Short mmCIF file of C-alpha atoms in Angstrom, two decimals:
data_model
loop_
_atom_site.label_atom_id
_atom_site.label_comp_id
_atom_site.label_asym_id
_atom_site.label_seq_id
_atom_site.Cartn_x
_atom_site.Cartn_y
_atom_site.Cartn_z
CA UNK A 1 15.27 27.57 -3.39
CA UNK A 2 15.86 26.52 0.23
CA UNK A 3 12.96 25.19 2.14
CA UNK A 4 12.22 28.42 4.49
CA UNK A 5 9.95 30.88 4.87
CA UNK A 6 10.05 31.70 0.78
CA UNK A 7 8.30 27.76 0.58
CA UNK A 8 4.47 28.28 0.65
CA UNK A 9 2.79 25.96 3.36
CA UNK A 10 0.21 25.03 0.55
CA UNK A 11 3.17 23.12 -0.86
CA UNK A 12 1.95 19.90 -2.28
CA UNK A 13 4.74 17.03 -2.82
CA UNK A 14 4.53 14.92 -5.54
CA UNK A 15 7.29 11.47 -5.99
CA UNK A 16 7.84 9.66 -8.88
CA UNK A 17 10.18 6.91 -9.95
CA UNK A 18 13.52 7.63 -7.63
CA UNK A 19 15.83 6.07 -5.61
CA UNK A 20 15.06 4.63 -2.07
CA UNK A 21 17.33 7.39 -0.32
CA UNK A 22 15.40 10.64 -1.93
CA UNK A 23 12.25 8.77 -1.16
CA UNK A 24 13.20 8.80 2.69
CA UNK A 25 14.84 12.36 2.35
CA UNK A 26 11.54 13.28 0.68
CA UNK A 27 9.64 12.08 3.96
CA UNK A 28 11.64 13.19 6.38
CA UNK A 29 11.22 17.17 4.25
CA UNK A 30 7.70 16.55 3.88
CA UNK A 31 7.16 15.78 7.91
CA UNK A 32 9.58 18.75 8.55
CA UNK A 33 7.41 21.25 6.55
CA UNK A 34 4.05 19.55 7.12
CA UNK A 35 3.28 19.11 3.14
CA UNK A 36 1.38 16.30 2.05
CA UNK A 37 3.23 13.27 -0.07
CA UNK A 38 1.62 11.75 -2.73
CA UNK A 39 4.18 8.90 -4.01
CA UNK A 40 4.02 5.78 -7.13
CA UNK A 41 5.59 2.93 -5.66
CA UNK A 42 8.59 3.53 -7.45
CA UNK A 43 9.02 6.53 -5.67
CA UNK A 44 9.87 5.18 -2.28
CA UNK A 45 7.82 7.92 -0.29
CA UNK A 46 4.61 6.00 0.67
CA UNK A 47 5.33 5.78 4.43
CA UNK A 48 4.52 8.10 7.15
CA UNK A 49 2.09 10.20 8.46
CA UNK A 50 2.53 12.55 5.50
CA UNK A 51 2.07 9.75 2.57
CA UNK A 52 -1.45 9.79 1.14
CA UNK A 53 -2.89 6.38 -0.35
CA UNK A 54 -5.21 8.03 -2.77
CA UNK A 55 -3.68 12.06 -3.34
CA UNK A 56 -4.16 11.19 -7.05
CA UNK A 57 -8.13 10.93 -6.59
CA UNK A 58 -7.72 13.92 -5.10
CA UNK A 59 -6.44 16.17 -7.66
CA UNK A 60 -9.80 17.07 -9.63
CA UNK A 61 -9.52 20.83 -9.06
CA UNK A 62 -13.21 20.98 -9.54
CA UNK A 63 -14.38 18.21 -6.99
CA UNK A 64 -11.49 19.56 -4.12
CA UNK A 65 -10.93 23.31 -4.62
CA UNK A 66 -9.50 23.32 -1.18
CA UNK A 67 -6.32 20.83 -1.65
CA UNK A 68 -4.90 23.33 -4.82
CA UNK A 69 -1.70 23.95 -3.84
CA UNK A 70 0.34 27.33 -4.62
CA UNK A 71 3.39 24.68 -5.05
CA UNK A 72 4.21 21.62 -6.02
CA UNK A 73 7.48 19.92 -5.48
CA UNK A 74 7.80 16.86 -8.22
CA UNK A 75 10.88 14.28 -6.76
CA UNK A 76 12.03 11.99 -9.14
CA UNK A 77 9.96 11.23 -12.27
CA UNK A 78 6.39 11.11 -11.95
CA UNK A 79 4.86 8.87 -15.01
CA UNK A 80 1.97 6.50 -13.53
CA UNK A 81 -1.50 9.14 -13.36
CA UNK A 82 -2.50 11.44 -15.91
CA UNK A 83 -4.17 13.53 -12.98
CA UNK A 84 -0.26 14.53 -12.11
CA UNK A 85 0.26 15.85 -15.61
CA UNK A 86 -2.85 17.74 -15.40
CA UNK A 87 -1.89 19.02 -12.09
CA UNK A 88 1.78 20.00 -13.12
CA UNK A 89 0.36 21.62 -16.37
CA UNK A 90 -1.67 24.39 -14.87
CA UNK A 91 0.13 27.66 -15.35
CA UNK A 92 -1.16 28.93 -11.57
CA UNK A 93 0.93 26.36 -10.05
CA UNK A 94 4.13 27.18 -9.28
CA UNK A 95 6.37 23.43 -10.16
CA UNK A 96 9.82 22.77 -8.79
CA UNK A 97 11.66 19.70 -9.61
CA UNK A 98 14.03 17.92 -7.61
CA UNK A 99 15.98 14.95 -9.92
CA UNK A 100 18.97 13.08 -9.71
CA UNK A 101 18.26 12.08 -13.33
CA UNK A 102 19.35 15.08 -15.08
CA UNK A 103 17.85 13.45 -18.69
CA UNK A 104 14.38 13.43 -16.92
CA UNK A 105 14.80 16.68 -14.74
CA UNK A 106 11.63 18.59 -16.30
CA UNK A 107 9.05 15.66 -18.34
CA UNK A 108 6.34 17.62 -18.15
CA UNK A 109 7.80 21.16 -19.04
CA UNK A 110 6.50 22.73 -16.63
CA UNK A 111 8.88 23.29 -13.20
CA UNK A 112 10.43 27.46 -13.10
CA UNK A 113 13.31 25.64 -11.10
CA UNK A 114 15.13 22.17 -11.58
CA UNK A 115 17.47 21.36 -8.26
CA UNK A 116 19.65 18.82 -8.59
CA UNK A 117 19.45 18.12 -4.87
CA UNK A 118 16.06 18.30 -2.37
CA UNK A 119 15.59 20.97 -0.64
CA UNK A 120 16.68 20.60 3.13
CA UNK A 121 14.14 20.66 5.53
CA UNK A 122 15.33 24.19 7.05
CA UNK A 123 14.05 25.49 10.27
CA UNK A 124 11.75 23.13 12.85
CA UNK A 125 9.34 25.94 13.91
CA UNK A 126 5.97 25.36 14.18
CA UNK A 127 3.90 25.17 11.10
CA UNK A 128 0.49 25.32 10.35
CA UNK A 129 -1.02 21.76 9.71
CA UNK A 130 -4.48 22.79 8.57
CA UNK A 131 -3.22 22.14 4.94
CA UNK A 132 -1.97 18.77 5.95
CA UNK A 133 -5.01 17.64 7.77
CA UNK A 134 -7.63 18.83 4.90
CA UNK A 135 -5.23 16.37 2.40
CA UNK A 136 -5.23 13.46 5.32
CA UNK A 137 -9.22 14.28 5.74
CA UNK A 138 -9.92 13.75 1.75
CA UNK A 139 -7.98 10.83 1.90
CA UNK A 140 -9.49 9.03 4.08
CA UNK A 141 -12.95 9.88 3.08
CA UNK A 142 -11.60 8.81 -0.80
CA UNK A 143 -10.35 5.45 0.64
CA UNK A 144 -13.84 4.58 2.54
CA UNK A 145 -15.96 6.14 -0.11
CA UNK A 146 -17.58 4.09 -3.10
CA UNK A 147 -16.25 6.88 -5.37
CA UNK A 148 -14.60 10.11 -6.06
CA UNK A 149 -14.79 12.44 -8.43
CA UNK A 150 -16.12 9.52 -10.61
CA UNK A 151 -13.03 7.07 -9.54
CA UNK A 152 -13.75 3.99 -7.50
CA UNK A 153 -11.44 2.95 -4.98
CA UNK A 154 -10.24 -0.83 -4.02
CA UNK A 155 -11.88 -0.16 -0.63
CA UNK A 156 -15.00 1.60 -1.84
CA UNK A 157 -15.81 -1.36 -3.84
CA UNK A 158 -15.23 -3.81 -0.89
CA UNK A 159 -17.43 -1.36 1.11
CA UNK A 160 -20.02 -1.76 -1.95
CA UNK A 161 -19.90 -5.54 -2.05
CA UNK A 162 -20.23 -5.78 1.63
CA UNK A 163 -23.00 -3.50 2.06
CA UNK A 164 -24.81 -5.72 -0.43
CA UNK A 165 -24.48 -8.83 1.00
CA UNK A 166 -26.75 -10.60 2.95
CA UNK A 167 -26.07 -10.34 7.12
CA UNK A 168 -23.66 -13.59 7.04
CA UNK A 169 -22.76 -13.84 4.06
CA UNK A 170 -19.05 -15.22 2.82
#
């Protein structure tokens, strides 16, 4: 499928393990389109304004109703958070996977179409960013937050330990 008007703007993007140039092809689609990225490390996609730091806290489609995409676009090989299996399991998500690696183009079984090349970022009209900006929103919140969804974050327990400490403490 080409990235166009037949993409949904509820498109989430998910990277796993691939190389350094899909990673900043993947960022550069993801900015085009206005999806929100949720990369491993491996997937070289954890940069710019699209790139969440906790999207995997963020998947409990009981906790966040409102971030369940229509589509998800896998890059590479995802293989670090269960909550990405999960995600990529359910049957009302449409799953597309984009994968140089043709022996790991479809892991979890799940993608109606395997590319063999991303998508190209099509068009440059406006989009609507109210999909982006409820992801960015949640992700912030999860990063500040002593917990989400019953997952504590590095920050959240920093924020705990501080708020405990006595008024000049070390």
């Amino acid at each position: 499928p080409e990235v166009a008007s037949d993409w949904p703007e509820r498109t989430l993007v998910v990277v796993g393990d691939a190389p350094a140039e899909w990673g900043r092809q993947t960022v550069r689609l993801a900015e085009a389109r206005g999806w929100p990225v949720l990369s491993e490390p491996s997937g070289n996609a954890r940069t710019g304004p699209h790139a969440l730091t906790l999207g995997h806290v963020l998947l409990d489609p009981e906790s966040f109703p409102q971030l369940r995409p229509e589509r998800v676009l896998v890059v590479g090989r995802p293989t670090l958070d269960r909550r990405v299996a999960v995600l990529l399991a359910d049957p009302a998500i449409e799953v597309v996977v984009a994968t140089p690696h043709v022996r790991w183009a479809d892991t979890s079984r799940s993608a109606g179409t395997v590319l063999g090349a991303l998508p190209e970022p099509g068009d440059h009209r406006p989009v609507d960013r109210s999909w982006l900006d409820a992801w960015r929103a949640a992700d912030a919140d999860a990063v500040w937050s002593s917990g989400v969804a019953g997952t504590w974050t590095n920050a959240g327990v920093a924020a705990a330990i501080h708020a405990a400490l006595a008024p000049g403490s070390l």
